Amino acid sequence: MIRTDDLAQQRLLVAQACRVAASRGLVDGTLGHISLRIDERHLLIRCRSDSDTGLACTGADDVRLVCFDGTAGAAGELDGYQVPNEFPIHAETMLSNPRHRAVAHLHPPAVVAVDLAGITIRPIYGAFDIPGAWHARAGVPVYQRSVLIRNTQLGREMVAAMAGRSLLICRGHGIVSAAGTVQQAVLQGISLDRIARMSLRVVSAGGTLREIDEQDWADLPDLRPSLTVDAAWRNELARITQRPPTDYVR
């Protein structure tokens, strides 16, 4: 049985993740959605309504409990709400890999631009963003179709292109980030956007993208969640909840 108090906290987490993604420019308006697997039958997902004001304004009430077939997970869950058209992105990604408990489908312009420009995501820096560097080293696959992924067949095509990785670029569309937690899924998206932005800056400045030296990887360790995911997420939440100091100048 799903505990009501646990579900309330998880709804809030997904809502916060949507606002973080919007604050980082990874989504715009009502586009994009984030989900969290609850059990073998249910997931929470950011849904849409006739009064939707966008992901930057997501509240816990916008996060609804649904089944893996896209139907309501409990009585009243989809009253006044609709699951995203691209719900198969979430269902098929989670069903393909039990480690993927959270999925973020985002539309970061820099990542879309990098791919359309024919620039491959590569580990061009190290300590600047260690988790991002390791993701780049592993390689970020590309789903070549620019379609709306709105049915099971397209969802499975996308998952096949993902090839078991945690990140995927959808050409001319956006990205999919899958992880064990909502926090990780969004932070991976931020890292991918960061390296895409840096790549564009280097190329725009007339530079050449060059991967870091192989010998450097031994000194780019896993810094543990308390120093990476946990600390980074506290910072992201602070960015969306705290006002700037009174002496802040734009």
mmCIF file of C-alpha atoms in Angstrom:
data_model
loop_
_atom_site.group_PDB
_atom_site.id
_atom_site.type_symbol
_atom_site.label_atom_id
_atom_site.label_comp_id
_atom_site.label_asym_id
_atom_site.label_seq_id
_atom_site.Cartn_x
_atom_site.Cartn_y
_atom_site.Cartn_z
ATOM 1 C CA MET A 1 0.000 0.000 0.000
ATOM 2 C CA ILE A 2 1.238 3.484 -0.867
ATOM 3 C CA ARG A 3 1.587 5.678 2.227
ATOM 4 C CA THR A 4 -0.202 8.998 1.803
ATOM 5 C CA ASP A 5 2.426 10.994 3.714
ATOM 6 C CA ASP A 6 5.266 9.469 1.663
ATOM 7 C CA LEU A 7 3.391 10.248 -1.540
ATOM 8 C CA ALA A 8 2.959 13.870 -0.508
ATOM 9 C CA GLN A 9 6.715 14.249 -0.015
ATOM 10 C CA GLN A 10 7.434 12.600 -3.354
ATOM 11 C CA ARG A 11 4.962 14.865 -5.153
ATOM 12 C CA LEU A 12 6.744 17.859 -3.650
ATOM 13 C CA LEU A 13 10.134 16.509 -4.740
ATOM 14 C CA VAL A 14 9.022 16.129 -8.360
ATOM 15 C CA ALA A 15 7.449 19.596 -8.296
ATOM 16 C CA GLN A 16 10.661 21.107 -6.944
ATOM 17 C CA ALA A 17 12.643 19.293 -9.636
ATOM 18 C CA CYS A 18 10.447 20.850 -12.331
ATOM 19 C CA ARG A 19 11.062 24.320 -10.902
ATOM 20 C CA VAL A 20 14.805 23.668 -10.705
ATOM 21 C CA ALA A 21 14.862 22.568 -14.350
ATOM 22 C CA ALA A 22 12.987 25.724 -15.348
ATOM 23 C CA SER A 23 15.287 27.960 -13.301
ATOM 24 C CA ARG A 24 18.280 26.450 -15.127
ATOM 25 C CA GLY A 25 16.734 27.096 -18.543
ATOM 26 C CA LEU A 26 16.362 23.382 -19.303
ATOM 27 C CA VAL A 27 12.652 23.783 -20.033
ATOM 28 C CA ASP A 28 10.508 26.645 -21.240
ATOM 29 C CA GLY A 29 6.814 27.250 -20.722
ATOM 30 C CA THR A 30 4.841 24.031 -20.343
ATOM 31 C CA LEU A 31 7.281 21.829 -22.288
ATOM 32 C CA GLY A 32 9.101 19.006 -20.517
ATOM 33 C CA HIS A 33 8.165 16.700 -17.649
ATOM 34 C CA ILE A 34 9.711 14.735 -14.788
ATOM 35 C CA SER A 35 8.621 11.452 -13.220
ATOM 36 C CA LEU A 36 9.391 9.169 -10.273
ATOM 37 C CA ARG A 37 8.634 5.469 -10.002
ATOM 38 C CA ILE A 38 6.683 4.571 -6.850
ATOM 39 C CA ASP A 39 6.325 0.805 -7.176
ATOM 40 C CA GLU A 40 5.861 -1.898 -9.808
ATOM 41 C CA ARG A 41 2.555 -0.430 -10.981
ATOM 42 C CA HIS A 42 2.701 3.290 -10.292
ATOM 43 C CA LEU A 43 4.692 6.422 -10.975
ATOM 44 C CA LEU A 44 4.303 10.097 -10.234
ATOM 45 C CA ILE A 45 4.546 12.445 -13.192
ATOM 46 C CA ARG A 46 4.160 16.154 -13.805
ATOM 47 C CA CYS A 47 0.831 16.453 -15.626
ATOM 48 C CA ARG A 48 -0.936 19.301 -17.390
ATOM 49 C CA SER A 49 -4.251 21.026 -16.795
ATOM 50 C CA ASP A 50 -6.344 23.741 -18.435
ATOM 51 C CA SER A 51 -4.952 26.226 -15.898
ATOM 52 C CA ASP A 52 -1.290 25.214 -16.365
ATOM 53 C CA THR A 53 1.074 28.165 -15.961
ATOM 54 C CA GLY A 54 4.306 26.338 -16.811
ATOM 55 C CA LEU A 55 6.997 24.223 -15.201
ATOM 56 C CA ALA A 56 8.535 27.175 -13.378
ATOM 57 C CA CYS A 57 5.302 27.392 -11.366
ATOM 58 C CA THR A 58 4.845 23.663 -10.740
ATOM 59 C CA GLY A 59 3.159 22.786 -7.473
ATOM 60 C CA ALA A 60 2.725 19.420 -5.786
ATOM 61 C CA ASP A 61 -0.869 19.272 -7.066
ATOM 62 C CA ASP A 62 0.461 19.175 -10.647
ATOM 63 C CA VAL A 63 2.228 15.884 -9.918
ATOM 64 C CA ARG A 64 -0.220 13.000 -10.307
ATOM 65 C CA LEU A 65 -0.140 9.287 -9.541
ATOM 66 C CA VAL A 66 -0.641 7.158 -12.655
ATOM 67 C CA CYS A 67 -0.242 3.552 -13.754
ATOM 68 C CA PHE A 68 2.295 2.441 -16.341
ATOM 69 C CA ASP A 69 -0.445 2.392 -18.982
ATOM 70 C CA GLY A 70 -1.090 6.090 -18.409
ATOM 71 C CA THR A 71 -4.376 5.685 -16.536
ATOM 72 C CA ALA A 72 -5.160 7.151 -13.116
ATOM 73 C CA GLY A 73 -3.275 5.448 -10.294
ATOM 74 C CA ALA A 74 -6.067 6.162 -7.814
ATOM 75 C CA ALA A 75 -9.553 7.636 -7.851
ATOM 76 C CA GLY A 76 -9.528 11.293 -8.887
ATOM 77 C CA GLU A 77 -5.831 11.459 -9.767
ATOM 78 C CA LEU A 78 -6.479 12.599 -13.332
ATOM 79 C CA ASP A 79 -9.570 14.679 -12.661
ATOM 80 C CA GLY A 80 -8.760 17.945 -14.444
ATOM 81 C CA TYR A 81 -5.327 16.687 -15.489
ATOM 82 C CA GLN A 82 -3.820 14.914 -18.497
ATOM 83 C CA VAL A 83 -0.642 12.874 -18.665
ATOM 84 C CA PRO A 84 1.940 14.340 -21.083
ATOM 85 C CA ASN A 85 1.667 13.275 -24.721
ATOM 86 C CA GLU A 86 5.165 11.844 -24.361
ATOM 87 C CA PHE A 87 4.311 9.656 -21.389
ATOM 88 C CA PRO A 88 5.927 6.650 -23.192
ATOM 89 C CA ILE A 89 9.333 8.286 -22.639
ATOM 90 C CA HIS A 90 8.894 7.712 -18.914
ATOM 91 C CA ALA A 91 7.114 4.366 -18.945
ATOM 92 C CA GLU A 92 9.419 2.680 -21.442
ATOM 93 C CA THR A 93 12.607 4.058 -19.864
ATOM 94 C CA MET A 94 11.593 2.800 -16.422
ATOM 95 C CA LEU A 95 10.365 -0.561 -17.687
ATOM 96 C CA SER A 96 13.594 -1.130 -19.596
ATOM 97 C CA ASN A 97 15.864 -0.747 -16.582
ATOM 98 C CA PRO A 98 14.917 -1.153 -12.884
ATOM 99 C CA ARG A 99 17.764 1.225 -11.917
ATOM 100 C CA HIS A 100 15.944 4.054 -13.678
ATOM 101 C CA ARG A 101 13.464 5.152 -11.016
ATOM 102 C CA ALA A 102 13.356 8.770 -12.168
ATOM 103 C CA VAL A 103 13.165 10.256 -15.660
ATOM 104 C CA ALA A 104 13.507 13.878 -16.763
ATOM 105 C CA HIS A 105 12.543 14.859 -20.296
ATOM 106 C CA LEU A 106 13.918 18.353 -20.857
ATOM 107 C CA HIS A 107 14.462 20.796 -23.740
ATOM 108 C CA PRO A 108 17.830 22.534 -23.157
ATOM 109 C CA PRO A 109 18.511 24.719 -26.238
ATOM 110 C CA ALA A 110 22.310 24.446 -25.952
ATOM 111 C CA VAL A 111 22.236 20.654 -26.136
ATOM 112 C CA VAL A 112 19.894 20.713 -29.127
ATOM 113 C CA ALA A 113 22.132 23.294 -30.839
ATOM 114 C CA VAL A 114 25.340 21.339 -30.195
ATOM 115 C CA ASP A 115 23.892 18.202 -31.721
ATOM 116 C CA LEU A 116 22.411 20.011 -34.744
ATOM 117 C CA ALA A 117 25.790 21.664 -35.308
ATOM 118 C CA GLY A 118 27.406 18.239 -35.507
ATOM 119 C CA ILE A 119 29.368 18.717 -32.285
ATOM 120 C CA THR A 120 29.780 15.520 -30.278
ATOM 121 C CA ILE A 121 29.610 15.774 -26.510
ATOM 122 C CA ARG A 122 33.171 15.068 -25.337
ATOM 123 C CA PRO A 123 35.020 15.369 -22.001
ATOM 124 C CA ILE A 124 36.669 18.694 -22.765
ATOM 125 C CA TYR A 125 37.074 19.547 -19.080
ATOM 126 C CA GLY A 126 37.633 17.689 -15.822
ATOM 127 C CA ALA A 127 37.442 19.208 -12.334
ATOM 128 C CA PHE A 128 35.184 22.000 -13.648
ATOM 129 C CA ASP A 129 32.346 19.439 -13.405
ATOM 130 C CA ILE A 130 33.568 15.944 -12.517
ATOM 131 C CA PRO A 131 30.213 14.091 -12.829
ATOM 132 C CA GLY A 132 29.602 15.799 -16.172
ATOM 133 C CA ALA A 133 33.072 14.877 -17.391
ATOM 134 C CA TRP A 134 32.497 11.202 -16.622
ATOM 135 C CA HIS A 135 29.154 11.216 -18.433
ATOM 136 C CA ALA A 136 30.820 12.804 -21.453
ATOM 137 C CA ARG A 137 33.599 10.206 -21.373
ATOM 138 C CA ALA A 138 31.030 7.394 -21.400
ATOM 139 C CA GLY A 139 29.410 9.003 -24.423
ATOM 140 C CA VAL A 140 25.949 10.485 -24.873
ATOM 141 C CA PRO A 141 23.993 8.635 -27.574
ATOM 142 C CA VAL A 142 21.604 10.377 -29.956
ATOM 143 C CA TYR A 143 18.107 9.307 -30.980
ATOM 144 C CA GLN A 144 18.066 10.414 -34.588
ATOM 145 C CA ARG A 145 14.359 11.107 -34.964
ATOM 146 C CA SER A 146 12.856 14.515 -34.101
ATOM 147 C CA VAL A 147 9.378 13.152 -33.461
ATOM 148 C CA LEU A 148 6.936 13.484 -30.593
ATOM 149 C CA ILE A 149 7.464 10.249 -28.680
ATOM 150 C CA ARG A 150 3.797 9.567 -28.025
ATOM 151 C CA ASN A 151 3.393 5.802 -28.404
ATOM 152 C CA THR A 152 4.989 2.602 -27.154
ATOM 153 C CA GLN A 153 6.771 1.830 -30.427
ATOM 154 C CA LEU A 154 8.537 5.208 -30.485
ATOM 155 C CA GLY A 155 9.278 4.914 -26.775
ATOM 156 C CA ARG A 156 10.989 1.582 -27.326
ATOM 157 C CA GLU A 157 12.923 2.963 -30.297
ATOM 158 C CA MET A 158 14.158 5.754 -28.065
ATOM 159 C CA VAL A 159 15.145 3.328 -25.290
ATOM 160 C CA ALA A 160 17.045 1.201 -27.823
ATOM 161 C CA ALA A 161 18.984 4.300 -28.898
ATOM 162 C CA MET A 162 19.732 5.022 -25.244
ATOM 163 C CA ALA A 163 21.596 1.700 -25.105
ATOM 164 C CA GLY A 164 21.499 1.428 -21.325
ATOM 165 C CA ARG A 165 23.028 4.869 -20.735
ATOM 166 C CA SER A 166 21.721 7.463 -18.323
ATOM 167 C CA LEU A 167 21.566 10.315 -20.845
ATOM 168 C CA LEU A 168 20.189 10.587 -24.364
ATOM 169 C CA ILE A 169 19.959 13.446 -26.846
ATOM 170 C CA CYS A 170 16.815 13.457 -28.985
ATOM 171 C CA ARG A 171 17.805 15.200 -32.217
ATOM 172 C CA GLY A 172 15.975 18.470 -32.789
ATOM 173 C CA HIS A 173 13.949 17.851 -29.664
ATOM 174 C CA GLY A 174 15.609 17.650 -26.227
ATOM 175 C CA ILE A 175 17.096 15.138 -23.827
ATOM 176 C CA VAL A 176 16.166 12.220 -21.617
ATOM 177 C CA SER A 177 17.945 11.828 -18.291
ATOM 178 C CA ALA A 178 17.335 8.676 -16.236
ATOM 179 C CA ALA A 179 18.642 7.929 -12.762
ATOM 180 C CA GLY A 180 17.933 6.316 -9.424
ATOM 181 C CA THR A 181 16.595 9.558 -7.965
ATOM 182 C CA VAL A 182 14.841 12.661 -9.210
ATOM 183 C CA GLN A 183 17.740 14.772 -7.960
ATOM 184 C CA GLN A 184 20.267 12.795 -10.002
ATOM 185 C CA ALA A 185 18.112 12.895 -13.128
ATOM 186 C CA VAL A 186 17.889 16.696 -13.057
ATOM 187 C CA LEU A 187 21.533 17.239 -12.073
ATOM 188 C CA GLN A 188 22.634 15.034 -14.983
ATOM 189 C CA GLY A 189 20.607 17.261 -17.270
ATOM 190 C CA ILE A 190 22.280 20.349 -15.812
ATOM 191 C CA SER A 191 25.716 18.797 -16.380
ATOM 192 C CA LEU A 192 24.913 17.906 -19.978
ATOM 193 C CA ASP A 193 23.666 21.433 -20.611
ATOM 194 C CA ARG A 194 26.815 22.852 -18.993
ATOM 195 C CA ILE A 195 29.207 20.916 -21.223
ATOM 196 C CA ALA A 196 27.115 21.745 -24.297
ATOM 197 C CA ARG A 197 27.263 25.452 -23.447
ATOM 198 C CA MET A 198 31.016 25.284 -22.910
ATOM 199 C CA SER A 199 31.491 23.463 -26.214
ATOM 200 C CA LEU A 200 29.545 26.162 -28.041
ATOM 201 C CA ARG A 201 31.586 28.893 -26.347
ATOM 202 C CA VAL A 202 34.884 27.291 -27.309
ATOM 203 C CA VAL A 203 33.836 26.775 -30.931
ATOM 204 C CA SER A 204 32.352 30.294 -31.141
ATOM 205 C CA ALA A 205 35.655 31.712 -29.892
ATOM 206 C CA GLY A 206 37.459 29.939 -32.719
ATOM 207 C CA GLY A 207 38.913 27.248 -30.468
ATOM 208 C CA THR A 208 39.180 23.514 -31.020
ATOM 209 C CA LEU A 209 37.500 21.018 -28.710
ATOM 210 C CA ARG A 210 40.103 18.736 -27.180
ATOM 211 C CA GLU A 211 39.513 15.962 -24.683
ATOM 212 C CA ILE A 212 41.390 16.106 -21.397
ATOM 213 C CA ASP A 213 44.504 13.950 -21.043
ATOM 214 C CA GLU A 214 43.937 10.286 -20.311
ATOM 215 C CA GLN A 215 46.208 10.442 -17.270
ATOM 216 C CA ASP A 216 43.922 13.017 -15.627
ATOM 217 C CA TRP A 217 41.067 10.564 -15.070
ATOM 218 C CA ALA A 218 42.841 8.899 -12.145
ATOM 219 C CA ASP A 219 42.659 12.223 -10.301
ATOM 220 C CA LEU A 220 38.984 12.874 -11.017
ATOM 221 C CA PRO A 221 37.442 10.674 -8.301
ATOM 222 C CA ASP A 222 33.859 10.026 -7.282
ATOM 223 C CA LEU A 223 33.370 12.582 -4.490
ATOM 224 C CA ARG A 224 30.445 10.717 -2.860
ATOM 225 C CA PRO A 225 26.801 11.859 -2.938
ATOM 226 C CA SER A 226 27.252 14.044 0.151
ATOM 227 C CA LEU A 227 29.701 16.198 -1.794
ATOM 228 C CA THR A 228 28.032 15.991 -5.187
ATOM 229 C CA VAL A 229 24.327 15.144 -5.435
ATOM 230 C CA ASP A 230 23.294 16.186 -1.917
ATOM 231 C CA ALA A 231 25.242 19.446 -1.859
ATOM 232 C CA ALA A 232 24.346 20.305 -5.441
ATOM 233 C CA TRP A 233 20.654 19.714 -4.786
ATOM 234 C CA ARG A 234 20.664 21.911 -1.687
ATOM 235 C CA ASN A 235 22.113 24.650 -3.860
ATOM 236 C CA GLU A 236 19.471 24.145 -6.551
ATOM 237 C CA LEU A 237 16.659 24.351 -3.997
ATOM 238 C CA ALA A 238 18.183 27.483 -2.497
ATOM 239 C CA ARG A 239 18.270 29.083 -5.930
ATOM 240 C CA ILE A 240 14.515 28.653 -6.392
ATOM 241 C CA THR A 241 13.422 29.487 -2.848
ATOM 242 C CA GLN A 242 15.711 32.218 -1.528
ATOM 243 C CA ARG A 243 15.639 35.864 -2.480
ATOM 244 C CA PRO A 244 18.934 37.523 -3.439
ATOM 245 C CA PRO A 245 20.662 39.627 -0.751
ATOM 246 C CA THR A 246 19.653 43.271 -0.508
ATOM 247 C CA ASP A 247 22.952 44.382 -2.033
ATOM 248 C CA TYR A 248 22.511 42.142 -5.068
ATOM 249 C CA VAL A 249 23.027 44.017 -8.333
ATOM 250 C CA ARG A 250 21.857 42.611 -11.663
#
